mmCIF file of C-alpha atoms in Angstrom:
data_model
loop_
_atom_site.group_PDB
_atom_site.id
_atom_site.type_symbol
_atom_site.label_atom_id
_atom_site.label_comp_id
_atom_site.label_asym_id
_atom_site.label_seq_id
_atom_site.Cartn_x
_atom_site.Cartn_y
_atom_site.Cartn_z
ATOM 1 C CA UNK A 1 -76.442 -85.618 25.975
ATOM 2 C CA UNK A 2 -78.560 -87.772 23.735
ATOM 3 C CA UNK A 3 -82.121 -88.809 24.242
ATOM 4 C CA UNK A 4 -83.518 -92.308 24.526
ATOM 5 C CA UNK A 5 -86.880 -92.351 22.787
ATOM 6 C CA UNK A 6 -89.325 -95.121 23.547
ATOM 7 C CA UNK A 7 -91.576 -95.954 20.613
ATOM 8 C CA UNK A 8 -95.021 -97.265 21.451
ATOM 9 C CA UNK A 9 -97.308 -99.450 19.383
ATOM 10 C CA UNK A 10 -98.112 -97.951 15.979
ATOM 11 C CA UNK A 11 -95.665 -95.106 16.587
ATOM 12 C CA UNK A 12 -92.466 -94.098 14.849
ATOM 13 C CA UNK A 13 -89.477 -91.872 15.498
ATOM 14 C CA UNK A 14 -86.783 -90.371 13.302
ATOM 15 C CA UNK A 15 -83.552 -88.799 14.501
ATOM 16 C CA UNK A 16 -80.461 -87.301 12.941
ATOM 17 C CA UNK A 17 -78.753 -86.663 16.277
ATOM 18 C CA UNK A 18 -75.915 -89.185 16.647
ATOM 19 C CA UNK A 19 -76.217 -89.344 20.416
ATOM 20 C CA UNK A 20 -79.894 -90.407 20.328
ATOM 21 C CA UNK A 21 -81.195 -93.943 20.751
ATOM 22 C CA UNK A 22 -84.560 -95.279 19.594
ATOM 23 C CA UNK A 23 -86.049 -98.195 21.513
ATOM 24 C CA UNK A 24 -89.011 -100.501 21.754
ATOM 25 C CA UNK A 25 -89.630 -102.372 24.971
ATOM 26 C CA UNK A 26 -91.445 -105.690 24.953
ATOM 27 C CA UNK A 27 -91.882 -106.572 21.292
ATOM 28 C CA UNK A 28 -94.011 -109.696 20.960
ATOM 29 C CA UNK A 29 -95.643 -110.425 17.641
ATOM 30 C CA UNK A 30 -95.044 -106.815 16.569
ATOM 31 C CA UNK A 31 -92.026 -105.934 14.429
ATOM 32 C CA UNK A 32 -89.548 -103.148 15.054
ATOM 33 C CA UNK A 33 -88.556 -101.909 11.607
ATOM 34 C CA UNK A 34 -85.305 -99.926 11.703
ATOM 35 C CA UNK A 35 -84.045 -97.950 8.731
ATOM 36 C CA UNK A 36 -80.668 -96.229 8.645
ATOM 37 C CA UNK A 37 -78.979 -93.854 6.213
ATOM 38 C CA UNK A 38 -75.317 -94.764 6.650
ATOM 39 C CA UNK A 39 -73.930 -91.635 4.993
ATOM 40 C CA UNK A 40 -76.096 -89.032 6.692
ATOM 41 C CA UNK A 41 -76.587 -90.823 10.045
ATOM 42 C CA UNK A 42 -80.375 -90.603 9.952
ATOM 43 C CA UNK A 43 -82.236 -93.355 11.785
ATOM 44 C CA UNK A 44 -85.893 -94.278 11.870
ATOM 45 C CA UNK A 45 -87.830 -96.894 13.772
ATOM 46 C CA UNK A 46 -91.471 -97.987 13.462
ATOM 47 C CA UNK A 47 -93.392 -100.273 15.829
ATOM 48 C CA UNK A 48 -95.584 -102.292 13.459
ATOM 49 C CA UNK A 49 -98.592 -104.246 14.754
ATOM 50 C CA UNK A 50 -100.226 -105.819 11.709
ATOM 51 C CA UNK A 51 -99.172 -106.918 8.210
ATOM 52 C CA UNK A 52 -101.851 -105.279 6.072
ATOM 53 C CA UNK A 53 -103.612 -101.961 6.331
ATOM 54 C CA UNK A 54 -107.345 -101.829 6.906
ATOM 55 C CA UNK A 55 -109.477 -99.353 4.950
ATOM 56 C CA UNK A 56 -110.448 -96.403 7.086
ATOM 57 C CA UNK A 57 -107.545 -96.725 9.529
ATOM 58 C CA UNK A 58 -105.760 -93.406 9.869
ATOM 59 C CA UNK A 59 -102.547 -94.496 11.609
ATOM 60 C CA UNK A 60 -100.389 -95.759 8.761
ATOM 61 C CA UNK A 61 -97.573 -96.660 11.168
ATOM 62 C CA UNK A 62 -99.672 -99.527 12.514
ATOM 63 C CA UNK A 63 -99.310 -101.609 9.347
ATOM 64 C CA UNK A 64 -96.295 -103.077 7.560
ATOM 65 C CA UNK A 65 -97.601 -102.301 4.081
ATOM 66 C CA UNK A 66 -97.769 -98.559 4.840
ATOM 67 C CA UNK A 67 -95.384 -97.912 7.763
ATOM 68 C CA UNK A 68 -92.048 -98.739 6.156
ATOM 69 C CA UNK A 69 -92.511 -96.415 3.188
ATOM 70 C CA UNK A 70 -93.921 -93.683 5.438
ATOM 71 C CA UNK A 71 -90.904 -94.046 7.727
ATOM 72 C CA UNK A 72 -88.601 -93.633 4.744
ATOM 73 C CA UNK A 73 -90.477 -90.462 3.765
ATOM 74 C CA UNK A 74 -90.145 -89.064 7.297
ATOM 75 C CA UNK A 75 -86.408 -89.783 7.243
ATOM 76 C CA UNK A 76 -86.069 -87.957 3.907
ATOM 77 C CA UNK A 77 -87.474 -84.823 5.576
ATOM 78 C CA UNK A 78 -84.338 -84.630 7.754
ATOM 79 C CA UNK A 79 -81.833 -85.496 5.061
ATOM 80 C CA UNK A 80 -81.884 -89.267 4.505
ATOM 81 C CA UNK A 81 -81.424 -90.494 0.958
ATOM 82 C CA UNK A 82 -83.015 -93.771 -0.068
ATOM 83 C CA UNK A 83 -79.898 -94.937 -1.893
ATOM 84 C CA UNK A 84 -77.978 -94.956 1.428
ATOM 85 C CA UNK A 85 -80.638 -96.674 3.539
ATOM 86 C CA UNK A 86 -80.353 -100.152 4.991
ATOM 87 C CA UNK A 87 -82.859 -102.058 7.135
ATOM 88 C CA UNK A 88 -82.740 -104.175 10.265
ATOM 89 C CA UNK A 89 -85.771 -105.828 11.837
ATOM 90 C CA UNK A 90 -86.619 -107.618 15.067
ATOM 91 C CA UNK A 91 -89.704 -109.142 16.653
ATOM 92 C CA UNK A 92 -92.418 -111.221 15.077
ATOM 93 C CA UNK A 93 -92.586 -113.838 17.817
ATOM 94 C CA UNK A 94 -95.314 -116.460 18.007
ATOM 95 C CA UNK A 95 -96.660 -115.579 21.406
ATOM 96 C CA UNK A 96 -99.475 -118.126 21.629
ATOM 97 C CA UNK A 97 -98.719 -121.835 21.354
ATOM 98 C CA UNK A 98 -101.111 -124.044 19.481
ATOM 99 C CA UNK A 99 -102.433 -121.464 17.072
ATOM 100 C CA UNK A 100 -102.208 -122.330 13.404
ATOM 101 C CA UNK A 101 -100.254 -120.313 10.878
ATOM 102 C CA UNK A 102 -103.272 -118.185 9.958
ATOM 103 C CA UNK A 103 -103.181 -116.691 13.434
ATOM 104 C CA UNK A 104 -99.382 -116.513 13.678
ATOM 105 C CA UNK A 105 -99.456 -112.763 13.355
ATOM 106 C CA UNK A 106 -95.761 -112.466 14.201
ATOM 107 C CA UNK A 107 -94.743 -114.529 11.179
ATOM 108 C CA UNK A 108 -97.142 -112.615 8.946
ATOM 109 C CA UNK A 109 -95.767 -109.300 10.242
ATOM 110 C CA UNK A 110 -92.184 -110.331 9.484
ATOM 111 C CA UNK A 111 -93.080 -111.543 5.985
ATOM 112 C CA UNK A 112 -94.949 -108.312 5.234
ATOM 113 C CA UNK A 113 -92.113 -106.060 6.449
ATOM 114 C CA UNK A 114 -89.548 -108.042 4.463
ATOM 115 C CA UNK A 115 -91.673 -107.800 1.331
ATOM 116 C CA UNK A 116 -92.027 -104.018 1.620
ATOM 117 C CA UNK A 117 -88.307 -103.579 2.292
ATOM 118 C CA UNK A 118 -87.522 -105.702 -0.761
ATOM 119 C CA UNK A 119 -90.055 -103.835 -2.914
ATOM 120 C CA UNK A 120 -88.422 -100.536 -1.913
ATOM 121 C CA UNK A 121 -84.996 -101.892 -2.865
ATOM 122 C CA UNK A 122 -83.608 -101.470 0.651
ATOM 123 C CA UNK A 123 -80.997 -104.053 1.720
ATOM 124 C CA UNK A 124 -82.018 -106.007 4.825
ATOM 125 C CA UNK A 125 -78.725 -106.290 6.729
ATOM 126 C CA UNK A 126 -79.879 -107.674 10.038
ATOM 127 C CA UNK A 127 -82.754 -109.639 11.461
ATOM 128 C CA UNK A 128 -83.755 -111.271 14.718
ATOM 129 C CA UNK A 129 -87.288 -112.563 14.315
ATOM 130 C CA UNK A 130 -89.524 -115.464 15.229
ATOM 131 C CA UNK A 131 -89.290 -117.627 18.301
ATOM 132 C CA UNK A 132 -91.767 -117.429 21.122
ATOM 133 C CA UNK A 133 -90.239 -114.851 23.460
ATOM 134 C CA UNK A 134 -90.562 -111.122 23.730
ATOM 135 C CA UNK A 135 -87.715 -108.774 22.854
ATOM 136 C CA UNK A 136 -86.616 -105.249 23.582
ATOM 137 C CA UNK A 137 -84.538 -103.380 21.022
ATOM 138 C CA UNK A 138 -82.364 -100.272 21.004
ATOM 139 C CA UNK A 139 -81.261 -98.608 17.768
ATOM 140 C CA UNK A 140 -78.257 -96.272 17.891
ATOM 141 C CA UNK A 141 -78.430 -93.250 15.587
ATOM 142 C CA UNK A 142 -74.655 -92.818 15.625
ATOM 143 C CA UNK A 143 -73.876 -96.046 13.781
ATOM 144 C CA UNK A 144 -77.072 -98.005 13.075
ATOM 145 C CA UNK A 145 -76.255 -100.615 15.689
ATOM 146 C CA UNK A 146 -79.330 -102.567 16.784
ATOM 147 C CA UNK A 147 -79.152 -104.154 20.219
ATOM 148 C CA UNK A 148 -81.579 -106.996 20.876
ATOM 149 C CA UNK A 149 -82.440 -108.286 24.328
ATOM 150 C CA UNK A 150 -84.599 -111.393 24.339
ATOM 151 C CA UNK A 151 -86.155 -112.541 27.586
ATOM 152 C CA UNK A 152 -83.866 -115.058 29.257
ATOM 153 C CA UNK A 153 -80.911 -114.441 26.908
ATOM 154 C CA UNK A 154 -77.894 -112.158 26.693
ATOM 155 C CA UNK A 155 -78.097 -108.895 24.775
ATOM 156 C CA UNK A 156 -76.521 -109.028 21.317
ATOM 157 C CA UNK A 157 -76.012 -106.714 18.346
ATOM 158 C CA UNK A 158 -77.211 -107.063 14.773
#
């Protein structure tokens, strides 16, 4: 029987057990970055809070510019190969109306994650970002399916 792992803020999880599921409950402006090696069935998920790292911060999984590459490295430890990896992302909502774009941290998080994924040469195959509602996501290790449940809407798969 597989495990369902809940990933908290600034945390990550990697699994190579097909029956496992990785999930984040209540994503707001944060981004759930999901990487998947399609040949070796290795999945990784990071719960990213901010776009850019801050000098002196020790938790690299808190920031888009450091978390995605670190997640890829953690996946490689259990057999993932970069050439097989694809990405899916969700989150990045604008949770506070009336704030200008400088404070739209959700948008900045999404842009930062996309940039890192592109810089690493990883295809971004699915995305559900933006809006102004929270989401919960579940990533299936068996096939890389990402289920997205947005408040007030039906669950769907990307």
